[in-house]
Every structure is written in structure tokens, then in C-alpha cells.
Amino acid sequence: MTKSAELSNKQQLVMDLLEKKPNPMSAYMILDQLRDSGFRAPLQIYRALEKLIGMGRVHRLESLNAFIACSHISCEKGGATAFVICDRCENVQEVCDESVSLFLAGLTQKAKFRASKSSIELHGICNACEEA
Amino acid sequence: MTKSAELSNKQQLVMDLLEKKPNPMSAYMILDQLRDSGFRAPLQIYRALEKLIGMGRVHRLESLNAFIACSHISCEKGGATAFVICDRCENVQEVCDESVSLFLAGLTQKAKFRASKSSIELHGICNACEEA
DNA sequence: CAATTGACGTAATGTTATAACATCACTATT
DNA sequence: AATAGTGATGTTATAACATTACGTCAATTG
């Protein structure tokens, strides 16, 4: 529920909802939850998400077609992030340390590539679920 | 155009098409190209793709909702792969060496996780396009 | 032979995302 | 005040991607 002067009303509503949920949400789930707040069409959700993603406050999970609030302050500063996603409980861990950026740096060098965006997503079962 | 006894007729047609294309194709692109070969519905494509992906002969690119033939023999043996995707020419490089598996091993360890699937996709501009 | 399995056929539907076009609120400039 | 630019918004329609549900058929195997 972090407040940000730069967000419009609608953008803030989407941000707040995502920050309340620990799990990823699809755009249409978000829409369903926000109908009472004045959202009526998918595009309204996608537009807000686009902004929030651009600011680094929300991440898109490509392998789920879903969205999640960033759990770090650091991501807003542009570091690359890896997502570790439990397929049982849908919990998502964000890993955003040097190992990620070093790995990506090595990759771009090997591939002779100018990278602009990365998507690193690992699926499996988290420890908590494993023990349960 | 690698031959494989284990493939059905339809599966082979999809495999052949993907092996002819250097670039990723969506399921619906594949369908369009294979209408004359007897494919009539998306599901027929998705079923063939599911098999081929299971065998490691085709990869799904989550960030593109598209599919590409595996360019390594090694991937069929189960090694994790990273994809480096040029957004200009759509060329895809598959990286499938130790750096990838080591990175993933570190990640699962840090996250206390039992991984079953990974998706590593890097977008940007390749060297050839950069110089053009 | 009966039962199982895997591939296939078809229609309908579900889910995710964007195009196209119009309007409104705010700001800066003339 | 008038003008023009910008970013957010509203609405409808449609594109693009994927699966459910149901049924058929042939090969395999207990």
C-alpha cells in the first residue's frame, strides 16, 4: 500500500490490489476485483499495468501471463530479477542479487548481444509445500 | 528434418515445419501453414507441440507465446536452456552450457526449491542487427 | 476377447491482449 | 482568454492464444 504521488487514481488502485496479494494475478482477475472501483474493460487494467511495470513497481510473469507487485525496493532501480515460482501454492520469490546480473552479463557477452529485457522464471515446488 | 520413428504423421509435419524455420512460430502460424497438410483446428497443433516439447525437440518461448525447434542435440537430453532473442530479426540463440545449469542450481539452493521447469529468455538486439 | 492407451476429429468455449477511436483534464505558451 | 500539447481515460470491437468436452479409431496387451 505504498503511496506514490506519481500514480493516477486508477494506477494506484491496481497497485494497491497487487500489493495486498502475495500471489500473481492475471489482468482479468484484477479487473474482476476492481469492477466496483470503476474499472469496466481489460484495457484499463493493461494500461495501468504498463505504467506500473515501466516504473518497476510491478513485474510481469511471462510463464503465467500474470502480474505481481515488486517485493524489493531495489528492483525499482532496474536490477534484473529472477522469479522462483511454486506451482503448488503460487508463492513467488524474487531473486535480484549479483548472481543474476552476473549470469546475464555472461550470457549477453557470449551471445554478442545488447539486452533490453530479461525474463527468468523457475517453476517447481517450494520447501514449505514439499514438507506439507 | 530429422527423422524419428517415434513421431506420428502429424507430429512429424509440425516438427518438419519448425525445423525449416529459423524463427519462432506461434501455434496459429503453424496451423495456417499446415492447413493443406490436413490440420484443421488449433488443438491438433497444440497436441503435436505438447509431444514434441515433451521429447525436448521443440521449445516453447513463454515471452513470445511461440515455438521453435531445438537446435541442439544436447537439449534432448534434458539440460536447461537459455534463449537469447533478437527483437529485430527474431533470431533465437539457444545457450545450454554449464553456466546456465550452474546458475539454476544456485538459484534453487538459495530459494530452497525443487525445480521442475525453467524459462530463461533474454530480449534485445543481436550483433548482426546492431551493425546493420 | 475386453480393456487400456494414444492419436485423432470437431465444435465450442475460455483466456489473454490490443486496435481504433473519442473524450477529458491539465499545463504551458501565445 | 485562446491555443496546442500531453497523458490519462472511456468504450467497443476484435485479435491472438489456449483448453474443455466429447466422440472415434487403431494398436497393444492382459
Short mmCIF file of C-alpha atoms (C1' of nucleotides) in Angstrom, two decimals:
data_model
loop_
_atom_site.label_atom_id
_atom_site.label_comp_id
_atom_site.label_asym_id
_atom_site.label_seq_id
_atom_site.Cartn_x
_atom_site.Cartn_y
_atom_site.Cartn_z
CA MET A 1 0.00 0.00 0.00
CA THR A 2 2.94 2.31 -0.65
CA LYS A 3 1.81 5.78 -1.58
CA SER A 4 3.25 7.47 -4.64
CA ALA A 5 2.41 10.92 -5.84
CA GLU A 6 3.16 9.98 -9.43
CA LEU A 7 0.37 7.47 -9.73
CA SER A 8 -3.03 8.30 -11.10
CA ASN A 9 -6.11 7.18 -9.28
CA LYS A 10 -6.60 4.07 -11.37
CA GLN A 11 -2.97 3.18 -11.34
CA GLN A 12 -2.98 3.42 -7.57
CA LEU A 13 -5.98 1.11 -7.33
CA VAL A 14 -4.23 -1.57 -9.35
CA MET A 15 -1.04 -1.09 -7.37
CA ASP A 16 -2.87 -1.38 -4.07
CA LEU A 17 -4.62 -4.54 -5.10
CA LEU A 18 -1.40 -6.19 -6.24
CA GLU A 19 0.36 -5.19 -3.04
CA LYS A 20 -2.37 -6.82 -0.99
CA LYS A 21 -1.96 -10.14 -2.81
CA PRO A 22 1.09 -12.29 -2.22
CA ASN A 23 0.38 -14.23 -5.41
CA PRO A 24 0.39 -13.32 -9.07
CA MET A 25 -2.87 -12.12 -10.60
CA SER A 26 -3.96 -12.12 -14.20
CA ALA A 27 -5.23 -8.91 -15.73
CA TYR A 28 -8.73 -10.33 -15.78
CA MET A 29 -8.59 -11.30 -12.12
CA ILE A 30 -7.59 -7.76 -11.36
CA LEU A 31 -10.44 -6.49 -13.48
CA ASP A 32 -12.94 -8.65 -11.62
CA GLN A 33 -11.75 -7.36 -8.29
CA LEU A 34 -11.83 -3.76 -9.35
CA ARG A 35 -15.17 -3.55 -11.11
CA ASP A 36 -16.64 -1.85 -8.09
CA SER A 37 -13.87 0.71 -8.20
CA GLY A 38 -14.85 1.83 -11.66
CA PHE A 39 -12.90 -0.43 -13.98
CA ARG A 40 -15.01 -1.72 -16.82
CA ALA A 41 -12.67 -3.02 -19.53
CA PRO A 42 -9.45 -5.04 -19.80
CA LEU A 43 -7.64 -2.23 -21.49
CA GLN A 44 -7.98 -0.05 -18.43
CA ILE A 45 -6.14 -2.70 -16.45
CA TYR A 46 -3.48 -3.21 -19.07
CA ARG A 47 -2.81 0.49 -19.30
CA ALA A 48 -2.31 0.82 -15.58
CA LEU A 49 -0.10 -2.28 -15.55
CA GLU A 50 2.03 -0.92 -18.37
CA LYS A 51 2.79 2.19 -16.35
CA LEU A 52 3.49 0.28 -13.16
CA ILE A 53 5.76 -2.16 -14.93
CA GLY A 54 7.59 0.74 -16.53
CA MET A 55 8.23 2.13 -13.05
CA GLY A 56 9.50 -1.23 -11.83
CA ARG A 57 6.76 -1.46 -9.23
CA VAL A 58 5.09 -4.45 -10.85
CA HIS A 59 6.54 -7.45 -12.63
CA ARG A 60 5.02 -9.45 -15.39
CA LEU A 61 5.47 -13.20 -15.17
CA GLU A 62 5.63 -14.38 -18.74
CA SER A 63 5.15 -18.02 -17.98
CA LEU A 64 1.92 -17.32 -16.11
CA ASN A 65 0.56 -14.37 -18.01
CA ALA A 66 0.20 -12.77 -14.65
CA PHE A 67 1.39 -9.82 -12.64
CA ILE A 68 2.83 -9.31 -9.18
CA ALA A 69 3.89 -6.36 -7.09
CA CYS A 70 7.62 -5.97 -6.74
CA SER A 71 8.75 -7.05 -3.32
CA HIS A 72 12.04 -5.17 -3.38
CA ILE A 73 12.93 -1.56 -3.31
CA SER A 74 15.94 -2.48 -5.37
CA CYS A 75 14.01 -3.63 -8.40
CA GLU A 76 12.71 -0.16 -8.89
CA LYS A 77 16.27 0.77 -9.54
CA GLY A 78 16.48 -1.51 -12.51
CA GLY A 79 18.31 -4.65 -11.42
CA ALA A 80 17.44 -7.84 -13.24
CA THR A 81 15.27 -10.24 -11.36
CA ALA A 82 14.73 -13.98 -11.33
CA PHE A 83 11.43 -15.42 -10.19
CA VAL A 84 11.09 -18.67 -8.34
CA ILE A 85 7.50 -19.79 -8.58
CA CYS A 86 5.87 -22.56 -6.59
CA ASP A 87 3.34 -24.35 -8.74
CA ARG A 88 1.51 -25.60 -5.68
CA CYS A 89 0.98 -22.52 -3.50
CA GLU A 90 1.72 -19.95 -6.18
CA ASN A 91 4.15 -18.20 -3.93
CA VAL A 92 6.78 -16.22 -5.83
CA GLN A 93 10.26 -15.42 -4.62
CA GLU A 94 12.11 -12.59 -6.28
CA VAL A 95 15.83 -13.06 -6.54
CA CYS A 96 17.62 -9.96 -7.55
CA ASP A 97 21.22 -10.25 -6.43
CA GLU A 98 24.59 -10.23 -8.15
CA SER A 99 24.37 -13.84 -9.27
CA VAL A 100 21.51 -12.87 -11.55
CA SER A 101 23.19 -9.87 -13.09
CA LEU A 102 26.46 -11.72 -13.49
CA PHE A 103 24.74 -14.58 -15.22
CA LEU A 104 23.00 -12.23 -17.59
CA ALA A 105 26.18 -10.32 -18.26
CA GLY A 106 27.91 -13.55 -19.20
CA LEU A 107 25.06 -14.51 -21.43
CA THR A 108 24.99 -11.25 -23.37
CA GLN A 109 28.72 -11.40 -23.81
CA LYS A 110 28.69 -14.94 -25.13
CA ALA A 111 25.83 -14.18 -27.45
CA LYS A 112 27.20 -10.80 -28.58
CA PHE A 113 24.01 -9.13 -27.72
CA ARG A 114 22.62 -5.85 -26.44
CA ALA A 115 19.97 -6.87 -23.98
CA SER A 116 16.96 -4.78 -23.11
CA LYS A 117 14.77 -7.09 -21.12
CA SER A 118 15.05 -10.38 -19.33
CA SER A 119 12.64 -12.99 -18.11
CA ILE A 120 13.96 -15.66 -15.76
CA GLU A 121 11.33 -17.88 -14.27
CA LEU A 122 11.81 -21.09 -12.38
CA HIS A 123 8.90 -23.42 -11.66
CA GLY A 124 8.69 -26.18 -9.12
CA ILE A 125 7.69 -26.86 -5.54
CA CYS A 126 8.79 -24.70 -2.65
CA ASN A 127 10.16 -26.04 0.57
CA ALA A 128 7.06 -25.30 2.57
CA CYS A 129 4.85 -27.23 0.18
CA GLU A 130 7.34 -30.04 -0.03
CA GLU A 131 7.22 -30.59 3.70
CA ALA A 132 3.48 -30.21 3.98
CA MET B 1 14.12 -32.56 -40.98
CA THR B 2 15.47 -35.16 -38.62
CA LYS B 3 13.59 -38.42 -38.91
CA SER B 4 12.26 -40.13 -35.81
CA ALA B 5 10.37 -43.34 -35.77
CA GLU B 6 8.51 -42.34 -32.62
CA LEU B 7 6.70 -39.47 -34.24
CA SER B 8 3.22 -39.76 -35.66
CA ASN B 9 2.44 -38.38 -39.06
CA LYS B 10 1.03 -35.11 -37.72
CA GLN B 11 3.77 -34.71 -35.19
CA GLN B 12 6.34 -35.12 -37.92
CA LEU B 13 4.68 -32.47 -40.05
CA VAL B 14 4.87 -29.95 -37.23
CA MET B 15 8.43 -30.93 -36.48
CA ASP B 16 9.46 -30.57 -40.11
CA LEU B 17 7.90 -27.16 -40.40
CA LEU B 18 9.61 -25.88 -37.27
CA GLU B 19 12.94 -27.25 -38.40
CA LYS B 20 12.64 -25.39 -41.67
CA LYS B 21 12.07 -22.07 -39.91
CA PRO B 22 14.92 -20.37 -38.09
CA ASN B 23 12.46 -18.17 -36.21
CA PRO B 24 9.82 -18.90 -33.60
CA MET B 25 6.30 -19.58 -34.81
CA SER B 26 3.03 -19.26 -32.95
CA ALA B 27 0.65 -22.21 -32.89
CA TYR B 28 -1.70 -20.35 -35.20
CA MET B 29 1.06 -19.57 -37.68
CA ILE B 30 1.85 -23.26 -37.75
CA LEU B 31 -1.80 -24.06 -38.27
CA ASP B 32 -2.01 -21.67 -41.22
CA GLN B 33 0.98 -23.27 -42.85
CA LEU B 34 -0.27 -26.78 -42.35
CA ARG B 35 -3.89 -26.46 -43.43
CA ASP B 36 -3.06 -28.11 -46.72
CA SER B 37 -1.50 -31.00 -44.85
CA GLY B 38 -4.74 -31.80 -43.10
CA PHE B 39 -4.66 -29.70 -39.95
CA ARG B 40 -7.97 -28.02 -39.27
CA ALA B 41 -8.01 -26.87 -35.66
CA PRO B 42 -5.67 -25.29 -33.13
CA LEU B 43 -5.91 -28.26 -30.84
CA GLN B 44 -4.30 -30.50 -33.39
CA ILE B 45 -1.29 -28.22 -33.36
CA TYR B 46 -1.17 -27.94 -29.61
CA ARG B 47 -1.32 -31.68 -29.21
CA ALA B 48 1.59 -32.23 -31.54
CA LEU B 49 3.56 -29.46 -29.86
CA GLU B 50 2.96 -30.95 -26.44
CA LYS B 51 4.51 -34.23 -27.53
CA LEU B 52 7.45 -32.58 -29.24
CA ILE B 53 8.14 -30.37 -26.26
CA GLY B 54 8.00 -33.39 -24.01
CA MET B 55 10.66 -35.02 -26.13
CA GLY B 56 12.84 -31.92 -25.96
CA ARG B 57 12.71 -31.47 -29.71
CA VAL B 58 10.78 -28.22 -29.54
CA HIS B 59 10.96 -25.34 -27.09
CA ARG B 60 8.23 -23.00 -26.04
CA LEU B 61 9.20 -19.36 -25.70
CA GLU B 62 6.98 -18.03 -22.95
CA SER B 63 7.64 -14.40 -23.64
CA LEU B 64 6.54 -14.76 -27.26
CA ASN B 65 3.85 -17.42 -26.99
CA ALA B 66 5.75 -19.13 -29.73
CA PHE B 67 7.62 -22.31 -30.51
CA ILE B 68 10.95 -23.17 -32.03
CA ALA B 69 12.78 -26.34 -32.96
CA CYS B 70 15.61 -27.25 -30.66
CA SER B 71 18.91 -26.50 -32.30
CA HIS B 72 20.99 -28.78 -30.06
CA ILE B 73 21.18 -32.46 -29.67
CA SER B 74 22.03 -31.84 -26.06
CA CYS B 75 18.71 -30.30 -25.15
CA GLU B 76 17.01 -33.54 -25.89
CA LYS B 77 18.99 -34.89 -23.01
CA GLY B 78 17.37 -32.50 -20.60
CA GLY B 79 19.83 -29.72 -19.97
CA ALA B 80 18.38 -26.34 -19.10
CA THR B 81 18.44 -23.78 -21.83
CA ALA B 82 18.56 -20.01 -22.03
CA PHE B 83 17.15 -18.21 -25.04
CA VAL B 84 18.62 -15.04 -26.45
CA ILE B 85 16.06 -13.44 -28.69
CA CYS B 86 16.64 -10.59 -31.11
CA ASP B 87 13.57 -8.37 -31.21
CA ARG B 88 14.53 -7.05 -34.61
CA CYS B 89 15.27 -10.14 -36.71
CA GLU B 90 13.61 -12.65 -34.39
CA ASN B 91 16.65 -14.84 -34.44
CA VAL B 92 16.97 -17.02 -31.36
CA GLN B 93 20.17 -18.34 -29.88
CA GLU B 94 19.97 -21.30 -27.55
CA VAL B 95 22.51 -21.32 -24.78
CA CYS B 96 22.70 -24.59 -22.99
CA ASP B 97 26.08 -24.80 -21.30
CA GLU B 98 27.29 -25.17 -17.75
CA SER B 99 26.83 -21.51 -16.87
CA VAL B 100 23.10 -21.98 -17.24
CA SER B 101 22.84 -25.10 -15.16
CA LEU B 102 25.15 -23.68 -12.51
CA PHE B 103 23.11 -20.53 -12.28
CA LEU B 104 19.93 -22.50 -11.90
CA ALA B 105 21.49 -24.78 -9.32
CA GLY B 106 22.49 -21.75 -7.27
CA LEU B 107 19.03 -20.32 -7.56
CA THR B 108 17.23 -23.43 -6.39
CA GLN B 109 19.62 -23.76 -3.50
CA LYS B 110 19.16 -20.18 -2.37
CA ALA B 111 15.41 -20.43 -2.71
CA LYS B 112 15.18 -23.89 -1.12
CA PHE B 113 13.27 -25.17 -4.02
CA ARG B 114 12.72 -28.30 -6.06
CA ALA B 115 12.67 -27.07 -9.64
CA SER B 116 10.84 -28.80 -12.43
CA LYS B 117 10.96 -26.32 -15.28
CA SER B 118 12.80 -23.17 -16.21
CA SER B 119 12.25 -20.36 -18.61
CA ILE B 120 15.15 -18.01 -19.27
CA GLU B 121 14.61 -15.54 -22.06
CA LEU B 122 16.66 -12.53 -22.90
CA HIS B 123 15.40 -9.88 -25.32
CA GLY B 124 17.37 -7.25 -27.15
CA ILE B 125 19.21 -6.65 -30.37
CA CYS B 126 21.70 -9.06 -31.83
CA ASN B 127 25.10 -8.10 -33.12
CA ALA B 128 24.16 -8.52 -36.76
CA CYS B 129 21.18 -6.19 -36.45
CA GLU B 130 23.16 -3.71 -34.42
CA GLU B 131 25.74 -3.36 -37.17
CA ALA B 132 23.22 -3.24 -39.98
"C1'" DC C 1 -11.92 -61.04 -26.42
"C1'" DA C 2 -12.14 -57.00 -23.29
"C1'" DA C 3 -9.70 -53.28 -21.56
"C1'" DT C 4 -6.41 -49.81 -21.99
"C1'" DT C 5 -3.89 -46.43 -24.32
"C1'" DG C 6 -2.59 -42.96 -27.53
"C1'" DA C 7 -3.57 -40.43 -31.56
"C1'" DC C 8 -7.04 -38.05 -33.96
"C1'" DG C 9 -11.53 -35.12 -35.30
"C1'" DT C 10 -14.66 -31.36 -34.31
"C1'" DA C 11 -17.14 -27.73 -32.07
"C1'" DA C 12 -17.46 -24.73 -28.68
"C1'" DT C 13 -15.60 -22.03 -25.36
"C1'" DG C 14 -12.33 -19.81 -22.35
"C1'" DT C 15 -8.47 -16.68 -21.63
"C1'" DT C 16 -5.25 -13.06 -22.68
"C1'" DA C 17 -4.19 -8.80 -25.18
"C1'" DT C 18 -4.61 -4.95 -28.43
"C1'" DA C 19 -6.63 -1.80 -32.11
"C1'" DA C 20 -9.19 2.06 -33.10
"C1'" DC C 21 -11.38 5.97 -31.96
"C1'" DA C 22 -13.23 9.57 -28.91
"C1'" DT C 23 -13.01 12.50 -24.81
"C1'" DC C 24 -11.31 14.89 -20.72
"C1'" DA C 25 -8.15 17.30 -17.52
"C1'" DC C 26 -4.07 19.73 -17.03
"C1'" DT C 27 -0.23 22.56 -18.38
"C1'" DA C 28 2.44 25.64 -20.99
"C1'" DT C 29 2.67 29.06 -24.32
"C1'" DT C 30 0.99 32.83 -27.24
"C1'" DA D 1 -8.56 34.14 -22.90
"C1'" DA D 2 -7.33 31.17 -26.76
"C1'" DT D 3 -4.37 27.53 -28.47
"C1'" DA D 4 -1.93 23.49 -28.59
"C1'" DG D 5 0.31 19.58 -26.42
"C1'" DT D 6 0.32 15.67 -23.33
"C1'" DG D 7 -1.17 11.88 -20.55
"C1'" DA D 8 -4.93 9.52 -18.66
"C1'" DT D 9 -9.39 7.78 -19.51
"C1'" DG D 10 -13.73 5.55 -21.67
"C1'" DT D 11 -15.85 2.25 -24.89
"C1'" DT D 12 -16.47 -1.11 -28.41
"C1'" DA D 13 -14.84 -4.45 -31.06
"C1'" DT D 14 -11.66 -7.79 -32.29
"C1'" DA D 15 -7.27 -10.28 -32.48
"C1'" DA D 16 -4.44 -13.80 -30.65
"C1'" DC D 17 -3.59 -17.67 -27.75
"C1'" DA D 18 -5.19 -22.00 -25.44
"C1'" DT D 19 -8.25 -25.58 -23.50
"C1'" DT D 20 -12.60 -28.32 -22.45
"C1'" DA D 21 -15.64 -31.69 -23.71
"C1'" DC D 22 -16.98 -35.25 -26.25
"C1'" DG D 23 -16.54 -38.86 -29.53
"C1'" DT D 24 -13.99 -42.12 -32.88
"C1'" DC D 25 -10.50 -45.31 -34.24
"C1'" DA D 26 -6.48 -48.44 -34.25
"C1'" DA D 27 -2.85 -50.85 -31.85
"C1'" DT D 28 -1.41 -53.20 -27.74
"C1'" DT D 29 -1.72 -56.14 -24.03
"C1'" DG D 30 -3.63 -58.69 -20.09
#
